[in-house]
Amino acid sequence: MTFLFESVFNGMSIGAVLLLTALGLAIVFGIMGVINLAHGELMMLGAYTTFVVQNGFRQLGEGWFDAYLFIAVPLAFAVAAGIGVLLERGVIRYLYGRPLETLLATWGVSLILQQLVRSISWQMTLQIILFCLLFFGGRWLLSKRAIAPPWQAWVTPVLLVLSVGIGLTAGLLVGGAVGLAMTKPWFGAQGVDVTAPSWLRGGVNLWGVQFPFVRLFIIALTAVCLVAIYLFLLRSQWGLRIRAVTQNRSMSACLGIPTQTVDALTFALGSGLAGVAGCAISLLGSVSPNTGQNYIVEAFMVVVVGGVGKIVGSIVAALGIGYVNYVIGSGLMTRFLEPQTALFAFFEFFASTSMARVMVFILIIAFLQLRPAGLFPQKGRTVDA
Amino acid sequence: MPKLSQFSFPKDRLSGRELIVVAALALILIFLMPPLLPGFRLDLLHRYLALAIVALGIDLIWGFTGLLSLGHGIFFALGGYAIAMHLKLQVPATASSSLPDFMMLYGVTELPWFWYPFYSFAFAVAAVVLIPAVLAALLGYLVFRNRIRGVYFSILTQAAIIVFFNFFNGQQKLFNGTNGLTDFQTLLGFPVRDAQTQYWFYVLTVIFLALAYLLCRWLTMGRFGRLLVAIRDDEARVRFSGYNPTSYKVLVFAISAALAGIGGAFFTLRTGIISPRAMDIAFSIEMVIWVAVGGRASLIGAVLGALLVNFARSLLSEQFADIWLFFQGALFLIVVLALPRGIVGWLRTEAPNLIAKLLGRPQPLATYPELEFDPEVQYEREVLEQEGK
């Protein structure tokens, strides 16, 4: 009986992490149909936000430190959602309806975000701020006055070159004058560690099974996020608009729904959830700029297996994949089998974390042979999927 | 956004002139480059030419057929592993055991059964082509049969690459795990790391690149090529016209995988190591960007893109180690947002207009030329203008 509890709990806790990472994708990919390969990096940004908040609260003293998670979760949501809006307005909105291009562009964004986290320093912040001020400020100023047509085409490139040049040199000069305090990267390429607050350390022992508090917290966080999403999508004004736009964009526009705002909002919601997921994974292990890469493909698989466009599907798929992952990876099956048989050898071969992933992906590909559209396929007849 | 086919139809015949140009370029690469370039650059050129073979395969499936595979690292690595396994079995007579050296570390006493055929050089060479091709055909059949395509295909190939990465990474006893196969000695009795042997590998790489180019050219120029482009632009219509896109896609995917295998084998021969790192997700997406930068649906573009991006990478990372990732990320964005047809596509379509504009020549007309030069239309226009006054 004990091991049943144990396996259900452990499977559920793996599934909860998967679900939390996939929830944002279920919205961005499932509902909007945007392939965002930078989703993992948004998670990573959420994790780094948690790290920064944790350090800030540590300065305040031990009593405050225990409360940092209550600030970190909303802040991680806000940071990731903000970057998400920038990403949607700056890149993705030009690429709606071209999924393969979106995939490549967002991969580019993910590379930039990774390197940004590695090398961001005060000097670099200064450079970025200067560039933005000069470039966007200059464009705003110049847009006020009329410029003769032959020169109009030159405004943006000239401004771009000028502001990049000035921003870079100014940053380098200030960095050279101030020294290491300016040029030292904030995080560096090494991983950083987030310490769980004292009330999340340890665990509770029930029926002979150890339930670590961190895992319980993540399961609770996932549940809260799920309820919040359902309430938002099904009960709120903007949720209604989001559903309307996904069902019929042009009809929604005719009825006065600002579809562009809805796009930005939906994307921000999905990105923000990635930030929350990042907050959760920062509690599980050390966080490095590459962290996002480890989760992204599995998150996509959850959405595909669940059926694109159905959040219910993602929930079932995440829990199912998590459970199978645990059962195979922990070697649970070998307990019930006679040693020295072929089946035993087979399960023993896959009884490790990395080999369990192999098995799970093979099972997923096999599953998609039976149900190409996932567990809960969208109804309707279309030639093009 | 115009469809790609408006400007990317391959010429219908392989002209004699093109053959001569390809042969001349190959001869230049073989005879002129080695004395001209310093050893380090030649080494890089050799590697990138091997990668250009892979890029041709990617162009075939992505540029022409519209299947974005993010898992070509699998086939690249399998080609590399196939030749590396043969090399590892060339155990020197002085060694204490007849097994490859890493196996003793993990206490393997008997050669795993699937290593035996690799004693034969002919088998290893065939495996470089056939193992990736057969695997791709199998995978492609399972995926395309269910009409999984577009981004779903891309995601599945990404999942497949994780399967293979984890598998090769986890099997120390079979493939030396993370460290990969390295420390090669001889091939057919020749020392692998010798400069002379490496030169012959280089010559072979160039020849295979030229052959791969001609193969892709031959595939894409006729009826078959038209079908591939048709599948890319409107698969449903191809199916309704009575063709079965599945078999075509499986075939093209297999050919492209075989090209990746060949590229991987030559790359391995040059670098002297093949490890699961070749199945990194990032590496496979990079292959796509080579083709995108050069110009998809243009075979020359694929080769050019592979060489350009990789040389840019080595130059930039020599100068500023950190900048490369920023630059690469920007490259993805630029190619998608500003230069969707790549360099070759830009040269073919936009560059002539730009030059004409700079020289003050008349712009090509966007409307019907007959209308612009029709005297009657001109007359009516003048009348209208006068009436307006």
PDB file of C-alpha atoms in Angstrom, chain A residues 248-367:
ATOM      1  CA  ASN A 248     -13.314  33.528 -35.169  1.00  0.00           C
ATOM      2  CA  ARG A 249     -10.900  36.370 -35.483  1.00  0.00           C
ATOM      3  CA  SER A 250     -12.593  38.440 -38.155  1.00  0.00           C
ATOM      4  CA  MET A 251     -16.043  38.137 -36.632  1.00  0.00           C
ATOM      5  CA  SER A 252     -14.642  39.219 -33.262  1.00  0.00           C
ATOM      6  CA  ALA A 253     -13.005  42.219 -34.901  1.00  0.00           C
ATOM      7  CA  CYS A 254     -16.312  43.136 -36.505  1.00  0.00           C
ATOM      8  CA  LEU A 255     -17.976  43.075 -33.109  1.00  0.00           C
ATOM      9  CA  GLY A 256     -15.501  45.575 -31.772  1.00  0.00           C
ATOM     10  CA  ILE A 257     -13.066  43.349 -29.929  1.00  0.00           C
ATOM     11  CA  PRO A 258      -9.548  44.812 -30.165  1.00  0.00           C
ATOM     12  CA  THR A 259      -7.912  41.676 -31.550  1.00  0.00           C
ATOM     13  CA  GLN A 260      -4.362  43.020 -31.354  1.00  0.00           C
ATOM     14  CA  THR A 261      -4.722  43.834 -27.683  1.00  0.00           C
ATOM     15  CA  VAL A 262      -6.229  40.404 -27.142  1.00  0.00           C
ATOM     16  CA  ASP A 263      -3.229  38.805 -28.878  1.00  0.00           C
ATOM     17  CA  ALA A 264      -0.798  40.698 -26.686  1.00  0.00           C
ATOM     18  CA  LEU A 265      -2.794  39.881 -23.568  1.00  0.00           C
ATOM     19  CA  THR A 266      -3.029  36.169 -24.359  1.00  0.00           C
ATOM     20  CA  PHE A 267       0.660  35.989 -25.059  1.00  0.00           C
ATOM     21  CA  ALA A 268       1.436  37.886 -21.868  1.00  0.00           C
ATOM     22  CA  LEU A 269      -0.702  35.444 -19.894  1.00  0.00           C
ATOM     23  CA  GLY A 270       1.116  32.435 -21.341  1.00  0.00           C
ATOM     24  CA  SER A 271       4.522  34.030 -20.787  1.00  0.00           C
ATOM     25  CA  GLY A 272       3.628  35.008 -17.242  1.00  0.00           C
ATOM     26  CA  LEU A 273       2.711  31.418 -16.470  1.00  0.00           C
ATOM     27  CA  ALA A 274       6.139  30.437 -17.774  1.00  0.00           C
ATOM     28  CA  GLY A 275       7.584  32.867 -15.240  1.00  0.00           C
ATOM     29  CA  VAL A 276       5.622  31.214 -12.422  1.00  0.00           C
ATOM     30  CA  ALA A 277       6.843  27.832 -13.618  1.00  0.00           C
ATOM     31  CA  GLY A 278      10.388  29.197 -13.506  1.00  0.00           C
ATOM     32  CA  CYS A 279       9.799  30.244  -9.906  1.00  0.00           C
ATOM     33  CA  ALA A 280       8.776  26.668  -9.107  1.00  0.00           C
ATOM     34  CA  ILE A 281      11.718  24.989 -10.819  1.00  0.00           C
ATOM     35  CA  SER A 282      14.156  27.290  -9.067  1.00  0.00           C
ATOM     36  CA  LEU A 283      13.135  25.511  -5.837  1.00  0.00           C
ATOM     37  CA  LEU A 284      14.035  22.117  -7.285  1.00  0.00           C
ATOM     38  CA  GLY A 285      17.645  22.707  -8.230  1.00  0.00           C
ATOM     39  CA  SER A 286      20.242  25.182  -9.287  1.00  0.00           C
ATOM     40  CA  VAL A 287      19.299  27.583 -12.089  1.00  0.00           C
ATOM     41  CA  SER A 288      21.563  28.336 -15.024  1.00  0.00           C
ATOM     42  CA  PRO A 289      21.047  30.196 -18.309  1.00  0.00           C
ATOM     43  CA  ASN A 290      20.478  26.820 -20.004  1.00  0.00           C
ATOM     44  CA  THR A 291      17.755  25.741 -17.579  1.00  0.00           C
ATOM     45  CA  GLY A 292      14.936  26.532 -19.968  1.00  0.00           C
ATOM     46  CA  GLN A 293      16.272  24.167 -22.612  1.00  0.00           C
ATOM     47  CA  ASN A 294      15.762  21.172 -20.368  1.00  0.00           C
ATOM     48  CA  TYR A 295      12.036  21.712 -20.106  1.00  0.00           C
ATOM     49  CA  ILE A 296      10.923  23.089 -23.433  1.00  0.00           C
ATOM     50  CA  VAL A 297      10.646  19.923 -25.524  1.00  0.00           C
ATOM     51  CA  GLU A 298       8.832  17.999 -22.810  1.00  0.00           C
ATOM     52  CA  ALA A 299       6.418  20.887 -22.373  1.00  0.00           C
ATOM     53  CA  PHE A 300       5.667  20.807 -26.093  1.00  0.00           C
ATOM     54  CA  MET A 301       5.133  17.060 -25.942  1.00  0.00           C
ATOM     55  CA  VAL A 302       2.610  17.506 -23.134  1.00  0.00           C
ATOM     56  CA  VAL A 303       0.602  19.943 -25.230  1.00  0.00           C
ATOM     57  CA  VAL A 304       0.778  17.763 -28.349  1.00  0.00           C
ATOM     58  CA  VAL A 305      -0.196  14.589 -26.500  1.00  0.00           C
ATOM     59  CA  GLY A 306      -3.033  16.361 -24.738  1.00  0.00           C
ATOM     60  CA  GLY A 307      -4.411  17.746 -27.952  1.00  0.00           C
ATOM     61  CA  VAL A 308      -3.693  21.259 -29.134  1.00  0.00           C
ATOM     62  CA  GLY A 309      -6.223  23.793 -27.962  1.00  0.00           C
ATOM     63  CA  LYS A 310      -7.518  21.888 -24.958  1.00  0.00           C
ATOM     64  CA  ILE A 311      -6.177  22.725 -21.535  1.00  0.00           C
ATOM     65  CA  VAL A 312      -7.887  19.636 -20.110  1.00  0.00           C
ATOM     66  CA  GLY A 313      -5.769  17.558 -22.461  1.00  0.00           C
ATOM     67  CA  SER A 314      -2.576  19.114 -21.141  1.00  0.00           C
ATOM     68  CA  ILE A 315      -3.590  18.328 -17.556  1.00  0.00           C
ATOM     69  CA  VAL A 316      -4.258  14.661 -18.280  1.00  0.00           C
ATOM     70  CA  ALA A 317      -1.178  14.354 -20.471  1.00  0.00           C
ATOM     71  CA  ALA A 318       1.138  15.974 -17.926  1.00  0.00           C
ATOM     72  CA  LEU A 319      -0.044  13.754 -15.095  1.00  0.00           C
ATOM     73  CA  GLY A 320       0.084  10.662 -17.299  1.00  0.00           C
ATOM     74  CA  ILE A 321       3.574  11.394 -18.619  1.00  0.00           C
ATOM     75  CA  GLY A 322       4.768  12.242 -15.113  1.00  0.00           C
ATOM     76  CA  TYR A 323       3.449   8.987 -13.730  1.00  0.00           C
ATOM     77  CA  VAL A 324       4.887   6.825 -16.524  1.00  0.00           C
ATOM     78  CA  ASN A 325       8.164   8.687 -16.171  1.00  0.00           C
ATOM     79  CA  TYR A 326       8.323   7.882 -12.467  1.00  0.00           C
ATOM     80  CA  VAL A 327       7.266   4.253 -12.838  1.00  0.00           C
ATOM     81  CA  ILE A 328       9.904   3.538 -15.473  1.00  0.00           C
ATOM     82  CA  GLY A 329      12.660   5.757 -14.117  1.00  0.00           C
ATOM     83  CA  SER A 330      12.513   4.468 -10.547  1.00  0.00           C
ATOM     84  CA  GLY A 331      12.592   0.850 -11.641  1.00  0.00           C
ATOM     85  CA  LEU A 332       9.285   0.203  -9.912  1.00  0.00           C
ATOM     86  CA  MET A 333       8.369  -2.500 -12.397  1.00  0.00           C
ATOM     87  CA  THR A 334      11.416  -4.559 -11.536  1.00  0.00           C
ATOM     88  CA  ARG A 335      10.000  -5.143  -8.049  1.00  0.00           C
ATOM     89  CA  PHE A 336       7.179  -7.285  -9.381  1.00  0.00           C
ATOM     90  CA  LEU A 337       9.078  -9.256 -11.959  1.00  0.00           C
ATOM     91  CA  GLU A 338      11.176 -12.365 -11.642  1.00  0.00           C
ATOM     92  CA  PRO A 339      14.840 -11.476 -11.974  1.00  0.00           C
ATOM     93  CA  GLN A 340      16.724 -12.971 -14.914  1.00  0.00           C
ATOM     94  CA  THR A 341      13.727 -12.783 -17.222  1.00  0.00           C
ATOM     95  CA  ALA A 342      13.754 -10.800 -20.461  1.00  0.00           C
ATOM     96  CA  LEU A 343      11.102  -8.392 -19.195  1.00  0.00           C
ATOM     97  CA  PHE A 344      13.092  -7.730 -16.050  1.00  0.00           C
ATOM     98  CA  ALA A 345      16.207  -6.979 -18.046  1.00  0.00           C
ATOM     99  CA  PHE A 346      14.168  -4.706 -20.280  1.00  0.00           C
ATOM    100  CA  PHE A 347      12.825  -2.621 -17.398  1.00  0.00           C
ATOM    101  CA  GLU A 348      16.160  -2.560 -15.659  1.00  0.00           C
ATOM    102  CA  PHE A 349      17.747  -1.190 -18.810  1.00  0.00           C
ATOM    103  CA  PHE A 350      15.410   1.812 -18.719  1.00  0.00           C
ATOM    104  CA  ALA A 351      15.516   2.346 -14.944  1.00  0.00           C
ATOM    105  CA  SER A 352      17.358   5.650 -14.850  1.00  0.00           C
ATOM    106  CA  THR A 353      16.261   9.217 -15.328  1.00  0.00           C
ATOM    107  CA  SER A 354      17.751   9.660 -18.786  1.00  0.00           C
ATOM    108  CA  MET A 355      16.719   6.240 -20.067  1.00  0.00           C
ATOM    109  CA  ALA A 356      13.201   6.819 -18.711  1.00  0.00           C
ATOM    110  CA  ARG A 357      13.022   9.898 -20.909  1.00  0.00           C
ATOM    111  CA  VAL A 358      13.998   7.753 -23.882  1.00  0.00           C
ATOM    112  CA  MET A 359      11.223   5.293 -23.074  1.00  0.00           C
ATOM    113  CA  VAL A 360       8.643   8.026 -22.498  1.00  0.00           C
ATOM    114  CA  PHE A 361       9.399   9.685 -25.828  1.00  0.00           C
ATOM    115  CA  ILE A 362       9.180   6.358 -27.636  1.00  0.00           C
ATOM    116  CA  LEU A 363       5.823   5.749 -25.962  1.00  0.00           C
ATOM    117  CA  ILE A 364       4.663   9.225 -26.980  1.00  0.00           C
ATOM    118  CA  ILE A 365       5.585   8.629 -30.615  1.00  0.00           C
ATOM    119  CA  ALA A 366       3.811   5.277 -30.475  1.00  0.00           C
ATOM    120  CA  PHE A 367       0.790   6.952 -28.887  1.00  0.00           C
TER     121      PHE A 367
END
